[in-house]
mmCIF file of C-alpha atoms and ligand atoms in Angstrom:
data_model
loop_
_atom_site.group_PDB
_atom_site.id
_atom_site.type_symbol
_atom_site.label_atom_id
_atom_site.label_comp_id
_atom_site.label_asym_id
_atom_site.label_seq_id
_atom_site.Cartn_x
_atom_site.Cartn_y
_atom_site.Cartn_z
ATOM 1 C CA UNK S 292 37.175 37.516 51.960
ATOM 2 C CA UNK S 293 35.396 40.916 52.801
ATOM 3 C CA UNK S 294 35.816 43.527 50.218
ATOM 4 C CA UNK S 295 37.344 46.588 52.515
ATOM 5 C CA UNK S 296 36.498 49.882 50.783
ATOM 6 C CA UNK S 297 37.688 53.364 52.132
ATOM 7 C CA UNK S 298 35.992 56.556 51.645
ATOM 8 C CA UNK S 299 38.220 60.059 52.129
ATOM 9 C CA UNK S 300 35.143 62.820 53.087
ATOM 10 C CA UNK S 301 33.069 59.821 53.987
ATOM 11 C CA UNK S 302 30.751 60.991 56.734
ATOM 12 C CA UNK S 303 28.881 63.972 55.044
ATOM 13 C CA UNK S 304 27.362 64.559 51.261
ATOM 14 C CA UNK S 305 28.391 62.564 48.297
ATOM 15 C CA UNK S 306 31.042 60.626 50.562
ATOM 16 C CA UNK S 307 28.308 59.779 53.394
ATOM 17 C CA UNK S 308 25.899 58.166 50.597
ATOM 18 C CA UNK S 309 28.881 56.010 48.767
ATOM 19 C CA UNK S 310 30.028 54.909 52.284
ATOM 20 C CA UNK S 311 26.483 53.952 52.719
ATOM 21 C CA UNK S 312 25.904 52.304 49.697
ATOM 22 C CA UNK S 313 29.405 49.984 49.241
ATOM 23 C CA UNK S 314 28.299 48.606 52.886
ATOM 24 C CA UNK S 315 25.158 48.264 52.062
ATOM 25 C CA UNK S 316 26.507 45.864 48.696
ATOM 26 C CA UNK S 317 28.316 43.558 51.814
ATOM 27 C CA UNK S 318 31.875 45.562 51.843
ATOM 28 C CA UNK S 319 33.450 46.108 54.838
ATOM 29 C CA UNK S 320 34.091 50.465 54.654
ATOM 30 C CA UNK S 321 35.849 52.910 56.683
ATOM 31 C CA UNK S 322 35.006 56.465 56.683
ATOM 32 C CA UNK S 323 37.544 58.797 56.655
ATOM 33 C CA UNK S 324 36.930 62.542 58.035
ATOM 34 C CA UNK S 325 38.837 65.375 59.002
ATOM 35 C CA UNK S 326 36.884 68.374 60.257
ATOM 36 C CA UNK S 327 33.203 67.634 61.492
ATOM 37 C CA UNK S 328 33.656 65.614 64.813
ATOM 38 C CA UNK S 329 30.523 65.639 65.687
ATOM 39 C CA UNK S 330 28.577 64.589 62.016
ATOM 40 C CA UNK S 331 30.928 62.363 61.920
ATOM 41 C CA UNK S 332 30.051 60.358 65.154
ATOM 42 C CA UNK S 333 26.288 60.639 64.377
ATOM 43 C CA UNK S 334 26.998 59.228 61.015
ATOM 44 C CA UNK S 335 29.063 55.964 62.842
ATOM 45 C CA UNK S 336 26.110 56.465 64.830
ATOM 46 C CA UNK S 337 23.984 55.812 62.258
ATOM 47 C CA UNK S 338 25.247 53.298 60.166
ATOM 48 C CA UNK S 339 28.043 51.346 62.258
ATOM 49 C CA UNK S 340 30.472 52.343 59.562
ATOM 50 C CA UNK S 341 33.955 53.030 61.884
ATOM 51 C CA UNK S 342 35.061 56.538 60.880
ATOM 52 C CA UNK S 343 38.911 57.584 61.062
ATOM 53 C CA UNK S 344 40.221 61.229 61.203
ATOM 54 C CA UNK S 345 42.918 62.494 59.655
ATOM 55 C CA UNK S 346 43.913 65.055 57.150
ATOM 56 C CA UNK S 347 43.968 64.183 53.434
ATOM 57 C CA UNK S 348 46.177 66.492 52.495
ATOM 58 C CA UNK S 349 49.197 65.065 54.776
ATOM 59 C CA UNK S 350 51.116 62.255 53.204
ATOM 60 C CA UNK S 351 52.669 61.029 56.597
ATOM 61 C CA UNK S 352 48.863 60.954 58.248
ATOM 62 C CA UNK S 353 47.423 59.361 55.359
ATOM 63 C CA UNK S 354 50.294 57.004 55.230
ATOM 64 C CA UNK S 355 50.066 56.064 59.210
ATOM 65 C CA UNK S 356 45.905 56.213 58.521
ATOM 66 C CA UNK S 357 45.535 53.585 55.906
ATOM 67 C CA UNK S 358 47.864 51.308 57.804
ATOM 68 C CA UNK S 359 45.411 51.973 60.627
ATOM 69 C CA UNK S 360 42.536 51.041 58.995
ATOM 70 C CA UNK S 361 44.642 48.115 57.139
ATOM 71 C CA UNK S 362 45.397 46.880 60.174
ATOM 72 C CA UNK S 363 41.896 47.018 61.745
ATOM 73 C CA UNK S 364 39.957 45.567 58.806
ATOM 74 C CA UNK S 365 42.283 44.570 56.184
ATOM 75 C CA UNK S 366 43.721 45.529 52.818
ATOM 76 C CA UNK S 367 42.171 47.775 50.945
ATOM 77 C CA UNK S 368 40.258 47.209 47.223
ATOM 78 C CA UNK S 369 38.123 49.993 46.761
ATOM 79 C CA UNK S 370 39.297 53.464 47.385
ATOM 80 C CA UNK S 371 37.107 56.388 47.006
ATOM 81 C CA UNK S 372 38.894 59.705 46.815
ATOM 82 C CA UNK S 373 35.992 62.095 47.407
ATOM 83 C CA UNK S 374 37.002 64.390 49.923
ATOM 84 C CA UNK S 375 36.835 67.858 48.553
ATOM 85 C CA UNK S 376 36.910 71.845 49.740
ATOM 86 C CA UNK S 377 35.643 75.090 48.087
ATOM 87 C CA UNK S 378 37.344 78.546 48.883
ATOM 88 C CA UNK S 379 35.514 80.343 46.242
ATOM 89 C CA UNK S 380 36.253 84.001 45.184
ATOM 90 C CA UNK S 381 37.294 85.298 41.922
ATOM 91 C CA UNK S 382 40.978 84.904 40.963
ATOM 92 C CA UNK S 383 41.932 88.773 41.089
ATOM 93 C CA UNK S 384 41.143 88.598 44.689
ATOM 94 C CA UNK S 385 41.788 85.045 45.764
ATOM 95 C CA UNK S 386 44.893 84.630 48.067
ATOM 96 C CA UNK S 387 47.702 82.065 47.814
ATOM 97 C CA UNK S 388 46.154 80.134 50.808
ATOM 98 C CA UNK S 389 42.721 79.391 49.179
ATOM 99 C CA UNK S 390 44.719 78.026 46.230
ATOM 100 C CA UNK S 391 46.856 76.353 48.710
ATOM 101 C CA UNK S 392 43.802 75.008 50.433
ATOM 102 C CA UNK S 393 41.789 73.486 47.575
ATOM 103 C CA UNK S 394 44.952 72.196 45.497
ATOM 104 C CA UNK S 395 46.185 70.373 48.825
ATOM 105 C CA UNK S 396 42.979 68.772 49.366
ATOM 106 C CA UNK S 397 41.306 67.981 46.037
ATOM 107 C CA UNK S 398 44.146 67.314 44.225
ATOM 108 C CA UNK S 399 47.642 66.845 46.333
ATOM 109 C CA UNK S 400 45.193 64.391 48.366
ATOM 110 C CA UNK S 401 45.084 61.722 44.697
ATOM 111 C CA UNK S 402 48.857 61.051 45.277
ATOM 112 C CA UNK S 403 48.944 61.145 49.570
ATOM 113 C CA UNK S 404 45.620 57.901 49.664
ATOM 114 C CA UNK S 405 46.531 56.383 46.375
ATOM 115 C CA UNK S 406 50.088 56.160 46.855
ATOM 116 C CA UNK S 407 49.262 54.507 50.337
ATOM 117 C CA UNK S 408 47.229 52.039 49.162
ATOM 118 C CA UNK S 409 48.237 51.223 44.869
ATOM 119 C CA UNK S 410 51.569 48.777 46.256
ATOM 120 C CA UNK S 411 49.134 46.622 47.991
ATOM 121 C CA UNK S 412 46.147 46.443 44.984
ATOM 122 C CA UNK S 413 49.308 45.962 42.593
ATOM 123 C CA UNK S 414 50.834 43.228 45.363
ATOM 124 C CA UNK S 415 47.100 41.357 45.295
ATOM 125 C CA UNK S 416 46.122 41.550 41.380
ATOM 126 C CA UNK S 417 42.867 43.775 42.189
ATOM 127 C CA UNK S 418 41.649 47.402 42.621
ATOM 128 C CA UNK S 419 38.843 49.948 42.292
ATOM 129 C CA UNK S 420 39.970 53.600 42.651
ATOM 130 C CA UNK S 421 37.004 56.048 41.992
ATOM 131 C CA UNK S 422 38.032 59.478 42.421
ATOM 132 C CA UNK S 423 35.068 62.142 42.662
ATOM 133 C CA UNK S 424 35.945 65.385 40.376
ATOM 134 C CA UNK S 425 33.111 67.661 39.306
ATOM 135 C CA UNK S 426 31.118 69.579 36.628
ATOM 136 C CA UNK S 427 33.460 72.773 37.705
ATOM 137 C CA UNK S 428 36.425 70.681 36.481
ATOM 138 C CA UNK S 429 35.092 69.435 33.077
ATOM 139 C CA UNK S 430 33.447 73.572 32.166
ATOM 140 C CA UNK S 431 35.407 75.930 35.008
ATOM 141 C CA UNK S 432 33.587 78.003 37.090
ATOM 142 C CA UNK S 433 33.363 81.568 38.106
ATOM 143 C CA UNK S 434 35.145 82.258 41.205
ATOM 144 C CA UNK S 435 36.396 78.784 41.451
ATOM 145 C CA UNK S 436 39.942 79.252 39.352
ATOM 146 C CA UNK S 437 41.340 76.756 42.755
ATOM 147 C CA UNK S 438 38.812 74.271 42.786
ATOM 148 C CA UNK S 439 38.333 74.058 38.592
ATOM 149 C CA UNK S 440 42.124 73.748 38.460
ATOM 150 C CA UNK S 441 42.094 70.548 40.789
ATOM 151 C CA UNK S 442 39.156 68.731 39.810
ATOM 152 C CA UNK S 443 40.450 68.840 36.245
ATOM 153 C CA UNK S 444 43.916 67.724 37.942
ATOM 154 C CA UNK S 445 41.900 64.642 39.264
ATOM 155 C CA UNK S 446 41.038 63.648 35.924
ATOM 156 C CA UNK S 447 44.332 64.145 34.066
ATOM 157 C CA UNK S 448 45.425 61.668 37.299
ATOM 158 C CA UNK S 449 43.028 58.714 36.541
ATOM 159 C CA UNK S 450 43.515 58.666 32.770
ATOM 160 C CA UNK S 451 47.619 58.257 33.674
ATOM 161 C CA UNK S 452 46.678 55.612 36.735
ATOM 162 C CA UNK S 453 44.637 54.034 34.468
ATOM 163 C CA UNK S 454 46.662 53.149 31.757
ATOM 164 C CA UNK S 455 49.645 52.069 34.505
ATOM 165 C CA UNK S 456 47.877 49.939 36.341
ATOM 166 C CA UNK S 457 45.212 48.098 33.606
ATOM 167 C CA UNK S 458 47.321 45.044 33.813
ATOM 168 C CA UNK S 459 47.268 44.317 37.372
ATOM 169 C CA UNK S 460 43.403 44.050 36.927
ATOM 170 C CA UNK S 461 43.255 47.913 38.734
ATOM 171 C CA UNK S 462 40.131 50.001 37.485
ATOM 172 C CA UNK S 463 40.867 53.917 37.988
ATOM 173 C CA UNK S 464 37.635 56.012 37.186
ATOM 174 C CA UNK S 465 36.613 59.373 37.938
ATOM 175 C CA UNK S 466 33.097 61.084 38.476
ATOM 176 C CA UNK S 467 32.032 64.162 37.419
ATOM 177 C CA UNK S 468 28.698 65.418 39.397
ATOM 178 C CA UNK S 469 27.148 68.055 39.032
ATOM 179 C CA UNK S 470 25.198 70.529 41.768
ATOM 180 C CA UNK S 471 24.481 68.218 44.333
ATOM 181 C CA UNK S 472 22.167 68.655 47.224
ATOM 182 C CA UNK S 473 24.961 68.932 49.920
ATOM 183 C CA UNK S 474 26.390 71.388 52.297
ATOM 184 C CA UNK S 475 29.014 72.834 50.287
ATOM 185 C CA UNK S 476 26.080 73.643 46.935
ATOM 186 C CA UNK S 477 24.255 75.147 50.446
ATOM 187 C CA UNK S 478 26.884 77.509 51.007
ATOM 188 C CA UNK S 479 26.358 79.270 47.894
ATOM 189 C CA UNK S 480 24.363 82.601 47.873
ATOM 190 C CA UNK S 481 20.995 81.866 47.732
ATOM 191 C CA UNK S 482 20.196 84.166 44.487
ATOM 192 C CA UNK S 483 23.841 82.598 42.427
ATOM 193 C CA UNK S 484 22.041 79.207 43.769
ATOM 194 C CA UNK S 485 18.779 79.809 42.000
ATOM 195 C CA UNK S 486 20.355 80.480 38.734
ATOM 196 C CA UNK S 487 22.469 77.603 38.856
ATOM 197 C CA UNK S 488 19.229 75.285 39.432
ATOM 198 C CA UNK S 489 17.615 77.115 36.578
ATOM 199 C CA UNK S 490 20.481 76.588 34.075
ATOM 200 C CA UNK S 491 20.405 72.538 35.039
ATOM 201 C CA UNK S 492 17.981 71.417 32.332
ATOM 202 C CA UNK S 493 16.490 68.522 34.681
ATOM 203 C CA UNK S 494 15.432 71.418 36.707
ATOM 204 C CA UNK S 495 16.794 70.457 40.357
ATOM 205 C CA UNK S 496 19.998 69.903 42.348
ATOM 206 C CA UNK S 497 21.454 66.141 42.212
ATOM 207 C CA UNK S 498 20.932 63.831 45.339
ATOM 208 C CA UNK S 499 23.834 62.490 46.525
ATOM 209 C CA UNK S 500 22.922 58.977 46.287
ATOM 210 C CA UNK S 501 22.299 59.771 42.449
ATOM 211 C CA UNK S 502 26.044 59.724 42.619
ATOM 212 C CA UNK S 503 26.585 56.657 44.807
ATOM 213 C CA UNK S 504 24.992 54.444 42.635
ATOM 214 C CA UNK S 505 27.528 54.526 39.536
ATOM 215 C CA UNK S 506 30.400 54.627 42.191
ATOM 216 C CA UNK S 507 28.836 51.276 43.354
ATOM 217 C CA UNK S 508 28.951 50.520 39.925
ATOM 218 C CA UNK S 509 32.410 51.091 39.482
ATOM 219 C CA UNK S 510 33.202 49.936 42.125
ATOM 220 C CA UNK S 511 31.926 46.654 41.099
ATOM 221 C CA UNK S 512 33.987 43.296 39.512
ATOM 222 C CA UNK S 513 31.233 43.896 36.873
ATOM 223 C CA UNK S 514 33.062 47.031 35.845
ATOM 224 C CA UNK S 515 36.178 45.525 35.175
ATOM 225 C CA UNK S 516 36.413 47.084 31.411
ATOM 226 C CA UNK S 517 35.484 50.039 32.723
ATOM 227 C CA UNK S 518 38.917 51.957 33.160
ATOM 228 C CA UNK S 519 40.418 55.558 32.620
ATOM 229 C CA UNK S 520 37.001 56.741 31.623
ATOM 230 C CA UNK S 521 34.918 60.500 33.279
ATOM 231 C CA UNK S 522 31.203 59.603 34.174
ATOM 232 C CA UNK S 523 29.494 62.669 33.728
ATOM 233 C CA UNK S 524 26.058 63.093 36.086
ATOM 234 C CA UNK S 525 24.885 66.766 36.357
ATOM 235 C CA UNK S 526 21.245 67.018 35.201
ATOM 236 C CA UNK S 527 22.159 67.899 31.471
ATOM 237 C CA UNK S 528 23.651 71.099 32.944
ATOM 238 C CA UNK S 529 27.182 70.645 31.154
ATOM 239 C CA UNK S 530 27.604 67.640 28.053
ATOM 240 C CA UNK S 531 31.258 66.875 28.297
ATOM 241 C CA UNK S 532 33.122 65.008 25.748
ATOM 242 C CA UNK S 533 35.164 62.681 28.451
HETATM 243 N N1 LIG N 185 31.057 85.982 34.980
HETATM 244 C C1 LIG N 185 31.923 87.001 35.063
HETATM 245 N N2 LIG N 185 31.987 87.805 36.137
HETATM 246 C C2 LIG N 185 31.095 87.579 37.116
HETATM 247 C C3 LIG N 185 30.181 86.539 37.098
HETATM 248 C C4 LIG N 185 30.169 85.735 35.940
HETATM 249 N N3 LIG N 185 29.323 84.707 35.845
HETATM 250 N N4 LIG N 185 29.462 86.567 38.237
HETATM 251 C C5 LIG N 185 29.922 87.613 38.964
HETATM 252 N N5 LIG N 185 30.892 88.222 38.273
HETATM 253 C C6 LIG N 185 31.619 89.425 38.657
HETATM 254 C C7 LIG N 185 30.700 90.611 38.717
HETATM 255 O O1 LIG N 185 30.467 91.130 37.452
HETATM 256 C C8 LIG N 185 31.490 91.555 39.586
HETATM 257 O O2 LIG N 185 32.509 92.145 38.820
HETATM 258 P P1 LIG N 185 32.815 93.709 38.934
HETATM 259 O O3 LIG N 185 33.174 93.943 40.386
HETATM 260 O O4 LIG N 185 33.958 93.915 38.003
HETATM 261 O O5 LIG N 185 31.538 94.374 38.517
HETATM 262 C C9 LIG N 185 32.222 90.638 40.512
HETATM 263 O O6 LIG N 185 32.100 89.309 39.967
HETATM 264 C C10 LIG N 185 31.659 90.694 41.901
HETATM 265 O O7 LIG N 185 30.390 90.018 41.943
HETATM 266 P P2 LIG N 185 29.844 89.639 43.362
HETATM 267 O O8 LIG N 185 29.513 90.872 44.130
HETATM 268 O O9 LIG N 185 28.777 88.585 43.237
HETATM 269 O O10 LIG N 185 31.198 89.028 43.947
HETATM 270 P P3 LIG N 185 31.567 88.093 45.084
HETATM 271 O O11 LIG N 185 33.038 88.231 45.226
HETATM 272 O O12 LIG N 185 30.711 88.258 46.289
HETATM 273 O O13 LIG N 185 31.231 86.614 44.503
HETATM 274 C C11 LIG N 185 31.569 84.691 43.208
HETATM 275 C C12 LIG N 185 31.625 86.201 43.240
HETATM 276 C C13 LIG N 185 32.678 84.108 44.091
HETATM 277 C C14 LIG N 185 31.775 84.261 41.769
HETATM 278 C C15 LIG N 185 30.202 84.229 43.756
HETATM 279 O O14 LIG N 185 29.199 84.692 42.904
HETATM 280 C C16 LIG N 185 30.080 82.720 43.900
HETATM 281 O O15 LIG N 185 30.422 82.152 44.917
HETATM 282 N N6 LIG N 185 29.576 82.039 42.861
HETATM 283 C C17 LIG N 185 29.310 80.601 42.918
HETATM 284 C C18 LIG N 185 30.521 79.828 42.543
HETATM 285 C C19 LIG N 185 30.084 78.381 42.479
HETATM 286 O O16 LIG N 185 29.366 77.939 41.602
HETATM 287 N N7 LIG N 185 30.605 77.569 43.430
HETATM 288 C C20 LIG N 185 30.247 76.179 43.458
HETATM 289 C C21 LIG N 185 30.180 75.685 44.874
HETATM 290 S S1 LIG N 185 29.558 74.034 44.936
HETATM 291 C C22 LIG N 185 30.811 73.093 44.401
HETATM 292 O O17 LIG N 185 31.902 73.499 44.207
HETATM 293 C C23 LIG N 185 30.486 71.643 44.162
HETATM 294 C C24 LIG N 185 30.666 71.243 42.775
HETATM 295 O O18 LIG N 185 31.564 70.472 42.454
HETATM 296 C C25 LIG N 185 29.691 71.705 41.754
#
């Protein structure tokens, strides 16, 4: 049987180039996207990978949209949770909707896909849940109080998933990347941009296939003792313990 791997935040960035490269392994993959209509239909464009819309961030919609896409290509064994915001500003000034905003979709987003999909990996004895944190959750960031809050939520929630689910032969991994070539490192000021680049010791931005590559990994039956563990890729910019 096909492999069938999702992707949350799959048409753009880091999600576009792990979409790319689980289909490229033989999986089946479905794209999942909420805001860009129109990257989003180049990218199925593109590569023939079906893309689905819906919000991360709703439990009934993410409910409805995995049985969609569970329906359409069948169950589920690798899920990527990579779909991610930024509403930078420094906490004195940030407003209870930019916290809202990040928390709901970087972190409330873990429980809305996972839960939808963890009965049927448990049901079928097999699973590979990557979830994409970041540097910013690992060090904290300046003017990201929001986002550093939920990508180090995302890896308190794979250690715990990890350790639950072991025995049903379920892997749950996180990745930590670093400044990425992508739209959302774009949106930075150019100058703050510069002297993030010159404070990553391998002297550039990531590429997001640089990423893609160890969630292939992971998301490989090759990395079956590979559970409950933080892969760090940033350049040598931050050395994390885990
Ligand atoms: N430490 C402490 N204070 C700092 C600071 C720093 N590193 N940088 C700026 N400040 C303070 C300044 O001193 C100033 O304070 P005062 O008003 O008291 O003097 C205040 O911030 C205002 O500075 P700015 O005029 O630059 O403020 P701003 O509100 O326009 O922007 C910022 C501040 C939001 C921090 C902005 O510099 C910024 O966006 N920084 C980049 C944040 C970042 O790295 N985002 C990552 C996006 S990519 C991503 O998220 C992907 C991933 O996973 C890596």
């Amino acid at each position: 049987m096909t492999d069938i791997a999702l992707v949350t935040g799959g048409t753009r960035g880091i999600g576009a180039a792990i979409a790319r490269s689980l289909k490229s392994e033989g999986r089946e993959v479905a794209a999942i996207y909420h805001g860009d209509d129109d990257a989003a239909a180049e990218f199925r464009h593109n590569t023939g990978i079906p893309v689905f819309k819906w919000d991360v961030a709703d439990e009934t919609a993410c409910r409805q949209g995995v049985a969609l896409v569970e329906k359409q290509l069948g169950p589920v064994s690798v899920l990527v949770n990579n779909a991610g915001i930024a509403r930078d500003g420094l906490f004195h000034k940030m407003s209870w909707d930019q916290w809202r905003a990040v928390l709901a979709t970087n972190l409330d987003s873990m429980f809305t896909m996972t839960r939808a999909i963890i009965e049927g990996m448990r049901e079928r004895r097999f699973g590979r849940i990557i979830n994409i944190s970041s540097i910013n959750g690992q060090k904290g960031q300046v003017g990201q109080v929001n986002y550093s809050a939920a990508k180090a939520g995302v890896i308190g929630f794979t250690k715990a998933l990890a350790q639950e689910n072991a025995s049903r032969n379920i892997t749950v991994n996180a990745v930590c990347p670093g400044y990425i070539d992508t739209d959302m490192v774009a949106a930075v000021k150019e100058e703050v941009r510069d002297g993030i680049i010159a404070s990553i010791p391998v002297g550039r931005l990531g590429e997001p296939d640089e990423i893609a590559q160890a969630v292939s990994y992971l998301a490989s039956p090759k990395a079956a003792f590979c559970t409950g563990s933080v892969l760090t890729i940033n350049g040598g910019q931050y050395i994390a313990n885990g």
